[in-house]
mmCIF file of C-alpha atoms in Angstrom:
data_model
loop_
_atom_site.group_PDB
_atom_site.id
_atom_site.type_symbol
_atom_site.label_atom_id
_atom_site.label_comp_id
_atom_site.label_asym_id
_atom_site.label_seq_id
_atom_site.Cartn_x
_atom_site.Cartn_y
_atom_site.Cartn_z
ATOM 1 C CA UNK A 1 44.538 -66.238 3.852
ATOM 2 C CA UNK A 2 45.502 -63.307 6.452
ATOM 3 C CA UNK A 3 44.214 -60.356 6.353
ATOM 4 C CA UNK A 4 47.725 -58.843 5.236
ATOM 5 C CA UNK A 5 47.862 -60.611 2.225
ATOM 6 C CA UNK A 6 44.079 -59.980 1.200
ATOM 7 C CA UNK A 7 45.209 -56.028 1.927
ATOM 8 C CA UNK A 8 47.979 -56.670 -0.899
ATOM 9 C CA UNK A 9 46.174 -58.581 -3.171
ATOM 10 C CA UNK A 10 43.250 -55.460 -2.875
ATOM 11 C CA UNK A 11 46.183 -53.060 -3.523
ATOM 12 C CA UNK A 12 47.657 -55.441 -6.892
ATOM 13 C CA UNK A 13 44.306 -55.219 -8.066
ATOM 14 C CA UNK A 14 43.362 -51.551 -7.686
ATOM 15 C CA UNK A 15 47.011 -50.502 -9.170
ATOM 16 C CA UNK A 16 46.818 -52.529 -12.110
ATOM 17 C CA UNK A 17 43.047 -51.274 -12.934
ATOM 18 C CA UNK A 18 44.785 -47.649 -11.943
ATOM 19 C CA UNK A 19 47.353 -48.356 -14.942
ATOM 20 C CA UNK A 20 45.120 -50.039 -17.543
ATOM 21 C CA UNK A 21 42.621 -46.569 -16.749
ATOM 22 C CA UNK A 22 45.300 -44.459 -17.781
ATOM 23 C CA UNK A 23 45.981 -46.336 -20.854
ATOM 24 C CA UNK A 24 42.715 -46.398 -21.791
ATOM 25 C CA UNK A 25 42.767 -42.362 -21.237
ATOM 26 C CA UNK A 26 46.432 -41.486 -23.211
ATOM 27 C CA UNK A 27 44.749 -43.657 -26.279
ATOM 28 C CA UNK A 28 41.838 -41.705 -25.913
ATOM 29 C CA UNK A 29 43.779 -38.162 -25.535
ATOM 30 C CA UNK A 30 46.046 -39.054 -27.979
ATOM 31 C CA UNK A 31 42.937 -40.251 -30.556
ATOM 32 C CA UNK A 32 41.656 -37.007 -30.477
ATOM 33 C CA UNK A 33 45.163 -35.169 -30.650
ATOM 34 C CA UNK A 34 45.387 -36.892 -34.217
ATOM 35 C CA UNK A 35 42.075 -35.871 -34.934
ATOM 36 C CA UNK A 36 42.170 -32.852 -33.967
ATOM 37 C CA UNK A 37 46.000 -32.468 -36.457
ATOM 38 C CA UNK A 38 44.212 -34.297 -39.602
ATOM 39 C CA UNK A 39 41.001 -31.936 -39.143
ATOM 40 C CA UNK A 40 43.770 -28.689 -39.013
ATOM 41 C CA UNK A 41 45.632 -30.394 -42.043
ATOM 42 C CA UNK A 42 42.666 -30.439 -43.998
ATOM 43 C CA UNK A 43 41.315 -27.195 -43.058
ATOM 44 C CA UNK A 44 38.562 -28.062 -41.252
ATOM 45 C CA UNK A 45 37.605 -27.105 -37.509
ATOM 46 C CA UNK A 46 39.125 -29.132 -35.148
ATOM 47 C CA UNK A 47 36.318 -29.458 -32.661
ATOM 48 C CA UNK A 48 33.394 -29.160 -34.897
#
């Protein structure tokens, strides 16, 4: 293998770990978004 293609391989790699990161993070955000609704709903505090 060249050293170009073990650059782009290294660059595949780190973008898809970049993407499945910020997956991980929106589910997260958007996890505690719905918490944070049903807790309002039901009259309780949202962050307590």
């Amino acid at each position: 293998m060249s050293q170009v293609d073990t650059v782009h391989n290294l660059l595949l790699l780190s973008g898809s770990g970049i993407l499945l990161y910020m997956r991980v993070v929106l589910m997260v955000l958007g996890a505690f978004i719905l918490l944070a609704i049903v807790n309002k709903f039901l009259g309780g505090n949202p962050f307590g």
